[in-house]
């Protein structure tokens, strides 16, 4: 494999990992909001 292809694949993997972290954060925040909302009902 060419170095360019290896670099590209590593960049894609990094982007996917960042996206997953973002989704996890959004999910966590949504759960926290739901918990807070239930507390004030």
PDB file of C-alpha atoms in Angstrom:
ATOM      1  CA  UNK A   1       0.000   0.000   0.000  1.00  0.00           C
ATOM      2  CA  UNK A   2       1.146   3.504  -0.733  1.00  0.00           C
ATOM      3  CA  UNK A   3       1.863   5.823   2.163  1.00  0.00           C
ATOM      4  CA  UNK A   4      -0.860   8.193   0.903  1.00  0.00           C
ATOM      5  CA  UNK A   5      -3.459   5.448   1.139  1.00  0.00           C
ATOM      6  CA  UNK A   6      -2.312   4.503   4.633  1.00  0.00           C
ATOM      7  CA  UNK A   7      -2.509   8.143   5.735  1.00  0.00           C
ATOM      8  CA  UNK A   8      -5.958   8.493   4.211  1.00  0.00           C
ATOM      9  CA  UNK A   9      -7.227   5.383   5.998  1.00  0.00           C
ATOM     10  CA  UNK A  10      -5.852   6.622   9.314  1.00  0.00           C
ATOM     11  CA  UNK A  11      -7.590   9.972   8.800  1.00  0.00           C
ATOM     12  CA  UNK A  12     -10.889   8.222   8.070  1.00  0.00           C
ATOM     13  CA  UNK A  13     -10.548   6.061  11.188  1.00  0.00           C
ATOM     14  CA  UNK A  14      -9.811   9.148  13.291  1.00  0.00           C
ATOM     15  CA  UNK A  15     -12.846  10.965  11.875  1.00  0.00           C
ATOM     16  CA  UNK A  16     -15.097   7.970  12.592  1.00  0.00           C
ATOM     17  CA  UNK A  17     -13.817   7.766  16.174  1.00  0.00           C
ATOM     18  CA  UNK A  18     -14.414  11.499  16.664  1.00  0.00           C
ATOM     19  CA  UNK A  19     -17.935  11.129  15.271  1.00  0.00           C
ATOM     20  CA  UNK A  20     -18.661   8.237  17.650  1.00  0.00           C
ATOM     21  CA  UNK A  21     -17.421  10.275  20.607  1.00  0.00           C
ATOM     22  CA  UNK A  22     -19.682  13.129  19.525  1.00  0.00           C
ATOM     23  CA  UNK A  23     -22.683  10.788  19.268  1.00  0.00           C
ATOM     24  CA  UNK A  24     -21.938   9.334  22.701  1.00  0.00           C
ATOM     25  CA  UNK A  25     -21.711  12.846  24.127  1.00  0.00           C
ATOM     26  CA  UNK A  26     -25.043  13.839  22.539  1.00  0.00           C
ATOM     27  CA  UNK A  27     -26.666  10.663  23.864  1.00  0.00           C
ATOM     28  CA  UNK A  28     -25.243  11.283  27.352  1.00  0.00           C
ATOM     29  CA  UNK A  29     -26.436  14.907  27.301  1.00  0.00           C
ATOM     30  CA  UNK A  30     -29.919  13.848  26.170  1.00  0.00           C
ATOM     31  CA  UNK A  31     -30.124  11.306  29.005  1.00  0.00           C
ATOM     32  CA  UNK A  32     -28.994  13.928  31.515  1.00  0.00           C
ATOM     33  CA  UNK A  33     -31.634  16.363  30.214  1.00  0.00           C
ATOM     34  CA  UNK A  34     -34.304  13.678  30.513  1.00  0.00           C
ATOM     35  CA  UNK A  35     -33.243  12.894  34.087  1.00  0.00           C
ATOM     36  CA  UNK A  36     -33.323  16.581  35.001  1.00  0.00           C
ATOM     37  CA  UNK A  37     -36.751  16.992  33.383  1.00  0.00           C
ATOM     38  CA  UNK A  38     -38.134  14.027  35.333  1.00  0.00           C
ATOM     39  CA  UNK A  39     -36.838  15.536  38.562  1.00  0.00           C
ATOM     40  CA  UNK A  40     -38.830  18.723  38.033  1.00  0.00           C
ATOM     41  CA  UNK A  41     -42.099  17.027  37.092  1.00  0.00           C
TER      42      UNK A  41
END
